């Protein structure tokens, strides 16, 4: 009885879910839906033996973090050839018609999200895999289950026992704006565009987070032995009947004129869609024609994408203002009359630097074209000279810092102007402190921009080292703080002394030393003192450190005021050393290695492996060295020397084999403990694409 009720509830809920999220015509109220869902939840809780991963109760996701297994696609996920030119598109059509005569095409929107492949076995969602490299992708099934428009069980009949359906996971503009609003409020980096947001969300480890972000999924391509017999238009219709969300905007076209008309129409109409699109995909309809046309190594010859030019908007530039970053870099900003662009309202655009303004001759009061690239901030691409006022004058770039009045400088090879008053310019000081306390650096909580400005204005904090001299009594009288939050802040500051060295290094805010570089430097030099003493040559030996970064590091440590701050941070007990490396095995105990050339992993990573397995790294080949690990493009001199001295040479694979004997043994015992059954990741179905 109970089992039947569970089944009935699942079927009912899925149906209403479909009506709401796919068909957009709900038949019951949200209240009624929630009541049924709760009834199902209660029954499932009482009867865990009847749980089912495809139950609608799992659409809310879970807080458990999941690792994404890499799995092989049953049918490779190819890409599409693409073009921005109608002439090239016409050539594509002409070529097909020369070979095949007149054929039918299906024109579809090109959805701008992240590709997904869904597998259905016996009408049930079996797994969802990202595109990855086209051969294999990440298994993101738990996350995809939370997307309400993805059917967990299919409706109707006639679906093959096993097939895949490909489509796009999208983030509608409304969800995107909401998400970015929340991120900005929380002081987190907003996503640059809905595509990145969709891709980033799919890789979230907690599916409950995915469930809340309002993703959508639209399907456009079937793959599988049986479905490849169907014409595309029929396949789309069938998929719609099985409960998939298939766009209503596709169209069967029979001539070049009809294709061109579809493109013209949608280049305009797409601006009214609630989700992003970036072109039109044109596919041959007939399955037999598709088979005859076949594939190139990367893409089908029966389909192509025509990409729209980025959307532009024309609006007035009212004023050019300037931002001063924590490094003193000046960024000019265009303040615009608000205008709609690619689904969002744009009020500001970046102007990059003085040269850019001069190059386009951008002036205040001009009508300008704004465009959205991959970045979150739109840019100005041109001025509408016809609309320029007769009395307009060329823009004069500022000569002094808008914050502190210090004359600006330009460093060699840099397009930007800088305010050199590092220790007197309020915005730079506050910016450096804010950078230092960031989550990815020292992760000090409770201090927002306003509080840091207050601390600076009241003379309590002039640099990052001052933070560690603060106490709650000093903080609590500040406006909007109070005793409790003052204590919390102090606690968070004290806790931050244990942050790993690489994050402290990032937090110092050395110009051009971002998170990754800080990590590489910490890995390479292992202590702040060794980094400080490093010569330019030694710095350049670090992976990813070029001349620009090396010079910036030297410049940082050459400044007396920075050294003073560093000494005070040391006294406050911050970590100046990288953590001890774990020893994974003693497979290489007593052996010394020279690493030379390029490898599939970074050289530092390789050196770390050597040490983790008890080996020792040495810089140069000599008679006492045991092995030379030879990578790509290793200097011929080293090879000769090694040969002469009889030093054994190893390829990367041979080295890996050397350490993996012990590793494999360790892993096996772990796996055995976790997984009693062997998971098989082979292709159960062999066949060609579509
Ligand atoms: S068909 C073998 N149809 O565009 C062809 N792709 O540039 C499979 N895309 O990876 C793709 N909308 O992520 C197809 N209506 C549509 C599409 C579409 C967006 C994406 C897809 C693909 C990429 C190729």
PDB file of C-alpha atoms in Angstrom, residues 504-686:
ATOM      1  CA  UNK A 504      49.784  35.433   3.498  1.00  0.00           C
ATOM      2  CA  UNK A 505      52.040  35.951   0.497  1.00  0.00           C
ATOM      3  CA  UNK A 506      49.017  36.597  -1.710  1.00  0.00           C
ATOM      4  CA  UNK A 507      47.587  38.917   0.958  1.00  0.00           C
ATOM      5  CA  UNK A 508      50.689  41.131   0.960  1.00  0.00           C
ATOM      6  CA  UNK A 509      49.417  42.459  -2.344  1.00  0.00           C
ATOM      7  CA  UNK A 510      52.704  42.504  -4.254  1.00  0.00           C
ATOM      8  CA  UNK A 511      51.910  43.833  -7.693  1.00  0.00           C
ATOM      9  CA  UNK A 512      51.223  41.010 -10.225  1.00  0.00           C
ATOM     10  CA  UNK A 513      51.463  38.329  -7.528  1.00  0.00           C
ATOM     11  CA  UNK A 514      48.005  36.786  -7.743  1.00  0.00           C
ATOM     12  CA  UNK A 515      46.766  33.690  -6.010  1.00  0.00           C
ATOM     13  CA  UNK A 516      48.423  31.217  -8.376  1.00  0.00           C
ATOM     14  CA  UNK A 517      51.769  32.981  -8.465  1.00  0.00           C
ATOM     15  CA  UNK A 518      51.784  33.215  -4.668  1.00  0.00           C
ATOM     16  CA  UNK A 519      51.212  29.485  -4.519  1.00  0.00           C
ATOM     17  CA  UNK A 520      54.037  28.798  -6.963  1.00  0.00           C
ATOM     18  CA  UNK A 521      56.393  31.098  -5.072  1.00  0.00           C
ATOM     19  CA  UNK A 522      55.535  29.513  -1.729  1.00  0.00           C
ATOM     20  CA  UNK A 523      56.055  26.083  -3.218  1.00  0.00           C
ATOM     21  CA  UNK A 524      59.379  27.067  -4.747  1.00  0.00           C
ATOM     22  CA  UNK A 525      60.998  29.157  -2.004  1.00  0.00           C
ATOM     23  CA  UNK A 526      59.143  27.697   0.963  1.00  0.00           C
ATOM     24  CA  UNK A 527      59.750  30.678   3.246  1.00  0.00           C
ATOM     25  CA  UNK A 528      59.345  34.420   3.166  1.00  0.00           C
ATOM     26  CA  UNK A 529      62.979  34.938   4.054  1.00  0.00           C
ATOM     27  CA  UNK A 530      64.224  32.809   1.185  1.00  0.00           C
ATOM     28  CA  UNK A 531      61.900  34.652  -1.175  1.00  0.00           C
ATOM     29  CA  UNK A 532      63.126  37.997   0.134  1.00  0.00           C
ATOM     30  CA  UNK A 533      66.757  37.033  -0.424  1.00  0.00           C
ATOM     31  CA  UNK A 534      66.160  35.614  -3.907  1.00  0.00           C
ATOM     32  CA  UNK A 535      68.015  37.170  -6.826  1.00  0.00           C
ATOM     33  CA  UNK A 536      66.305  38.099 -10.055  1.00  0.00           C
ATOM     34  CA  UNK A 537      67.673  34.940 -11.692  1.00  0.00           C
ATOM     35  CA  UNK A 538      66.412  32.763  -8.875  1.00  0.00           C
ATOM     36  CA  UNK A 539      62.988  34.357  -9.096  1.00  0.00           C
ATOM     37  CA  UNK A 540      62.884  33.739 -12.826  1.00  0.00           C
ATOM     38  CA  UNK A 541      63.497  30.044 -12.217  1.00  0.00           C
ATOM     39  CA  UNK A 542      60.098  29.766 -10.567  1.00  0.00           C
ATOM     40  CA  UNK A 543      57.342  28.409 -12.729  1.00  0.00           C
ATOM     41  CA  UNK A 544      55.129  31.143 -14.168  1.00  0.00           C
ATOM     42  CA  UNK A 545      57.376  33.945 -12.941  1.00  0.00           C
ATOM     43  CA  UNK A 546      58.448  36.218 -15.766  1.00  0.00           C
ATOM     44  CA  UNK A 547      60.421  39.443 -15.735  1.00  0.00           C
ATOM     45  CA  UNK A 548      57.471  41.630 -14.863  1.00  0.00           C
ATOM     46  CA  UNK A 549      56.647  39.628 -11.751  1.00  0.00           C
ATOM     47  CA  UNK A 550      60.303  39.181 -10.750  1.00  0.00           C
ATOM     48  CA  UNK A 551      60.913  42.935 -10.897  1.00  0.00           C
ATOM     49  CA  UNK A 552      57.797  43.664  -8.939  1.00  0.00           C
ATOM     50  CA  UNK A 553      58.896  41.274  -6.170  1.00  0.00           C
ATOM     51  CA  UNK A 554      62.353  42.841  -6.044  1.00  0.00           C
ATOM     52  CA  UNK A 555      60.811  46.287  -5.883  1.00  0.00           C
ATOM     53  CA  UNK A 556      58.523  45.237  -3.040  1.00  0.00           C
ATOM     54  CA  UNK A 557      61.350  43.908  -0.886  1.00  0.00           C
ATOM     55  CA  UNK A 558      63.560  46.882  -1.650  1.00  0.00           C
ATOM     56  CA  UNK A 559      61.200  49.191   0.199  1.00  0.00           C
ATOM     57  CA  UNK A 560      62.054  49.866   3.812  1.00  0.00           C
ATOM     58  CA  UNK A 561      58.407  50.393   4.810  1.00  0.00           C
ATOM     59  CA  UNK A 562      57.447  46.959   3.473  1.00  0.00           C
ATOM     60  CA  UNK A 563      60.249  45.300   5.426  1.00  0.00           C
ATOM     61  CA  UNK A 564      59.051  47.005   8.593  1.00  0.00           C
ATOM     62  CA  UNK A 565      55.541  45.688   8.047  1.00  0.00           C
ATOM     63  CA  UNK A 566      56.932  42.213   7.415  1.00  0.00           C
ATOM     64  CA  UNK A 567      58.911  42.245  10.672  1.00  0.00           C
ATOM     65  CA  UNK A 568      55.838  43.274  12.623  1.00  0.00           C
ATOM     66  CA  UNK A 569      53.806  40.500  10.977  1.00  0.00           C
ATOM     67  CA  UNK A 570      56.530  38.035  11.933  1.00  0.00           C
ATOM     68  CA  UNK A 571      56.379  39.275  15.524  1.00  0.00           C
ATOM     69  CA  UNK A 572      52.592  38.837  15.477  1.00  0.00           C
ATOM     70  CA  UNK A 573      53.200  35.143  14.780  1.00  0.00           C
ATOM     71  CA  UNK A 574      52.066  34.830  11.166  1.00  0.00           C
ATOM     72  CA  UNK A 575      53.265  31.882   9.149  1.00  0.00           C
ATOM     73  CA  UNK A 576      56.376  32.713   7.212  1.00  0.00           C
ATOM     74  CA  UNK A 577      57.128  29.156   6.189  1.00  0.00           C
ATOM     75  CA  UNK A 578      55.347  26.727   3.893  1.00  0.00           C
ATOM     76  CA  UNK A 579      53.906  23.690   5.580  1.00  0.00           C
ATOM     77  CA  UNK A 580      56.050  20.611   5.972  1.00  0.00           C
ATOM     78  CA  UNK A 581      55.590  18.272   3.107  1.00  0.00           C
ATOM     79  CA  UNK A 582      53.909  15.027   3.882  1.00  0.00           C
ATOM     80  CA  UNK A 583      55.953  11.947   3.206  1.00  0.00           C
ATOM     81  CA  UNK A 584      53.992   9.676   0.930  1.00  0.00           C
ATOM     82  CA  UNK A 585      56.509   6.839   0.855  1.00  0.00           C
ATOM     83  CA  UNK A 586      60.220   6.233   1.109  1.00  0.00           C
ATOM     84  CA  UNK A 587      60.441   4.742  -2.356  1.00  0.00           C
ATOM     85  CA  UNK A 588      63.168   7.235  -3.309  1.00  0.00           C
ATOM     86  CA  UNK A 589      64.993   7.400   0.034  1.00  0.00           C
ATOM     87  CA  UNK A 590      68.648   8.275  -0.332  1.00  0.00           C
ATOM     88  CA  UNK A 591      68.369   9.025  -4.047  1.00  0.00           C
ATOM     89  CA  UNK A 592      69.128  12.377  -5.622  1.00  0.00           C
ATOM     90  CA  UNK A 593      67.465  13.803  -8.731  1.00  0.00           C
ATOM     91  CA  UNK A 594      67.941  16.491 -11.319  1.00  0.00           C
ATOM     92  CA  UNK A 595      64.798  17.608 -13.135  1.00  0.00           C
ATOM     93  CA  UNK A 596      65.167  19.187 -16.549  1.00  0.00           C
ATOM     94  CA  UNK A 597      62.869  20.063 -19.442  1.00  0.00           C
ATOM     95  CA  UNK A 598      59.092  20.263 -19.709  1.00  0.00           C
ATOM     96  CA  UNK A 599      56.647  17.695 -18.376  1.00  0.00           C
ATOM     97  CA  UNK A 600      52.927  17.067 -18.335  1.00  0.00           C
ATOM     98  CA  UNK A 601      52.919  18.315 -14.725  1.00  0.00           C
ATOM     99  CA  UNK A 602      54.778  21.405 -13.513  1.00  0.00           C
ATOM    100  CA  UNK A 603      58.436  21.058 -12.578  1.00  0.00           C
ATOM    101  CA  UNK A 604      57.674  22.164  -9.038  1.00  0.00           C
ATOM    102  CA  UNK A 605      55.018  19.497  -8.797  1.00  0.00           C
ATOM    103  CA  UNK A 606      57.539  16.918  -9.943  1.00  0.00           C
ATOM    104  CA  UNK A 607      60.073  18.115  -7.388  1.00  0.00           C
ATOM    105  CA  UNK A 608      57.437  17.942  -4.710  1.00  0.00           C
ATOM    106  CA  UNK A 609      56.732  14.321  -5.645  1.00  0.00           C
ATOM    107  CA  UNK A 610      60.418  13.523  -5.362  1.00  0.00           C
ATOM    108  CA  UNK A 611      60.563  14.944  -1.858  1.00  0.00           C
ATOM    109  CA  UNK A 612      57.285  13.374  -0.804  1.00  0.00           C
ATOM    110  CA  UNK A 613      58.765  10.014  -1.668  1.00  0.00           C
ATOM    111  CA  UNK A 614      61.926  10.629   0.288  1.00  0.00           C
ATOM    112  CA  UNK A 615      64.175  11.729  -2.575  1.00  0.00           C
ATOM    113  CA  UNK A 616      66.349  14.833  -2.796  1.00  0.00           C
ATOM    114  CA  UNK A 617      66.390  17.498  -5.503  1.00  0.00           C
ATOM    115  CA  UNK A 618      69.681  18.856  -6.742  1.00  0.00           C
ATOM    116  CA  UNK A 619      70.258  21.632  -9.218  1.00  0.00           C
ATOM    117  CA  UNK A 620      73.055  20.361 -11.437  1.00  0.00           C
ATOM    118  CA  UNK A 621      74.173  17.063 -12.898  1.00  0.00           C
ATOM    119  CA  UNK A 622      77.286  15.684 -11.213  1.00  0.00           C
ATOM    120  CA  UNK A 623      78.806  12.291 -10.568  1.00  0.00           C
ATOM    121  CA  UNK A 624      76.966  11.933  -7.262  1.00  0.00           C
ATOM    122  CA  UNK A 625      73.509  12.389  -8.781  1.00  0.00           C
ATOM    123  CA  UNK A 626      71.466   9.202  -9.113  1.00  0.00           C
ATOM    124  CA  UNK A 627      68.907  10.164 -11.736  1.00  0.00           C
ATOM    125  CA  UNK A 628      68.236  12.799 -14.343  1.00  0.00           C
ATOM    126  CA  UNK A 629      64.528  13.087 -15.133  1.00  0.00           C
ATOM    127  CA  UNK A 630      64.495  14.212 -18.718  1.00  0.00           C
ATOM    128  CA  UNK A 631      61.510  16.117 -20.062  1.00  0.00           C
ATOM    129  CA  UNK A 632      60.705  17.700 -23.371  1.00  0.00           C
ATOM    130  CA  UNK A 633      63.180  20.234 -24.749  1.00  0.00           C
ATOM    131  CA  UNK A 634      65.884  19.369 -22.240  1.00  0.00           C
ATOM    132  CA  UNK A 635      69.192  21.013 -23.084  1.00  0.00           C
ATOM    133  CA  UNK A 636      71.587  18.736 -25.062  1.00  0.00           C
ATOM    134  CA  UNK A 637      74.446  19.713 -22.733  1.00  0.00           C
ATOM    135  CA  UNK A 638      72.736  18.165 -19.706  1.00  0.00           C
ATOM    136  CA  UNK A 639      72.116  14.963 -21.629  1.00  0.00           C
ATOM    137  CA  UNK A 640      75.743  14.723 -22.725  1.00  0.00           C
ATOM    138  CA  UNK A 641      76.997  15.347 -19.223  1.00  0.00           C
ATOM    139  CA  UNK A 642      74.676  12.735 -17.758  1.00  0.00           C
ATOM    140  CA  UNK A 643      75.793  10.207 -20.360  1.00  0.00           C
ATOM    141  CA  UNK A 644      79.429  10.940 -19.672  1.00  0.00           C
ATOM    142  CA  UNK A 645      79.068  10.620 -15.906  1.00  0.00           C
ATOM    143  CA  UNK A 646      76.847   7.560 -16.182  1.00  0.00           C
ATOM    144  CA  UNK A 647      73.867   9.228 -14.494  1.00  0.00           C
ATOM    145  CA  UNK A 648      70.746   7.210 -15.209  1.00  0.00           C
ATOM    146  CA  UNK A 649      68.117   9.036 -17.217  1.00  0.00           C
ATOM    147  CA  UNK A 650      64.396   8.601 -16.620  1.00  0.00           C
ATOM    148  CA  UNK A 651      61.413   9.701 -18.657  1.00  0.00           C
ATOM    149  CA  UNK A 652      58.420  11.140 -16.808  1.00  0.00           C
ATOM    150  CA  UNK A 653      56.577   7.828 -17.185  1.00  0.00           C
ATOM    151  CA  UNK A 654      59.497   5.835 -15.861  1.00  0.00           C
ATOM    152  CA  UNK A 655      59.726   8.123 -12.863  1.00  0.00           C
ATOM    153  CA  UNK A 656      56.015   7.777 -12.224  1.00  0.00           C
ATOM    154  CA  UNK A 657      56.339   4.022 -12.428  1.00  0.00           C
ATOM    155  CA  UNK A 658      59.113   4.212  -9.864  1.00  0.00           C
ATOM    156  CA  UNK A 659      56.910   5.888  -7.268  1.00  0.00           C
ATOM    157  CA  UNK A 660      53.587   4.375  -8.199  1.00  0.00           C
ATOM    158  CA  UNK A 661      54.354   0.824  -7.115  1.00  0.00           C
ATOM    159  CA  UNK A 662      54.093   1.931  -3.500  1.00  0.00           C
ATOM    160  CA  UNK A 663      51.249   4.339  -4.233  1.00  0.00           C
ATOM    161  CA  UNK A 664      49.183   1.732  -5.985  1.00  0.00           C
ATOM    162  CA  UNK A 665      49.503  -0.598  -3.057  1.00  0.00           C
ATOM    163  CA  UNK A 666      48.290   2.136  -0.705  1.00  0.00           C
ATOM    164  CA  UNK A 667      45.414   3.128  -2.940  1.00  0.00           C
ATOM    165  CA  UNK A 668      44.208  -0.380  -3.336  1.00  0.00           C
ATOM    166  CA  UNK A 669      43.725  -0.873   0.363  1.00  0.00           C
ATOM    167  CA  UNK A 670      41.790   2.408   0.529  1.00  0.00           C
ATOM    168  CA  UNK A 671      39.549   1.518  -2.387  1.00  0.00           C
ATOM    169  CA  UNK A 672      38.851  -1.906  -1.030  1.00  0.00           C
ATOM    170  CA  UNK A 673      37.706  -0.385   2.201  1.00  0.00           C
ATOM    171  CA  UNK A 674      35.353   2.020   0.452  1.00  0.00           C
ATOM    172  CA  UNK A 675      33.953   0.110  -2.477  1.00  0.00           C
ATOM    173  CA  UNK A 676      33.053  -3.499  -2.158  1.00  0.00           C
ATOM    174  CA  UNK A 677      31.876  -3.682  -5.755  1.00  0.00           C
ATOM    175  CA  UNK A 678      33.867  -2.855  -8.792  1.00  0.00           C
ATOM    176  CA  UNK A 679      32.390  -0.011 -10.774  1.00  0.00           C
ATOM    177  CA  UNK A 680      32.618  -0.610 -14.441  1.00  0.00           C
ATOM    178  CA  UNK A 681      32.903   2.389 -16.662  1.00  0.00           C
ATOM    179  CA  UNK A 682      32.901   0.644 -20.001  1.00  0.00           C
ATOM    180  CA  UNK A 683      30.646   1.406 -22.944  1.00  0.00           C
ATOM    181  CA  UNK A 684      27.638  -0.854 -22.703  1.00  0.00           C
ATOM    182  CA  UNK A 685      26.555   0.248 -26.147  1.00  0.00           C
ATOM    183  CA  UNK A 686      28.815   0.484 -29.101  1.00  0.00           C
TER     184      UNK A 686
END
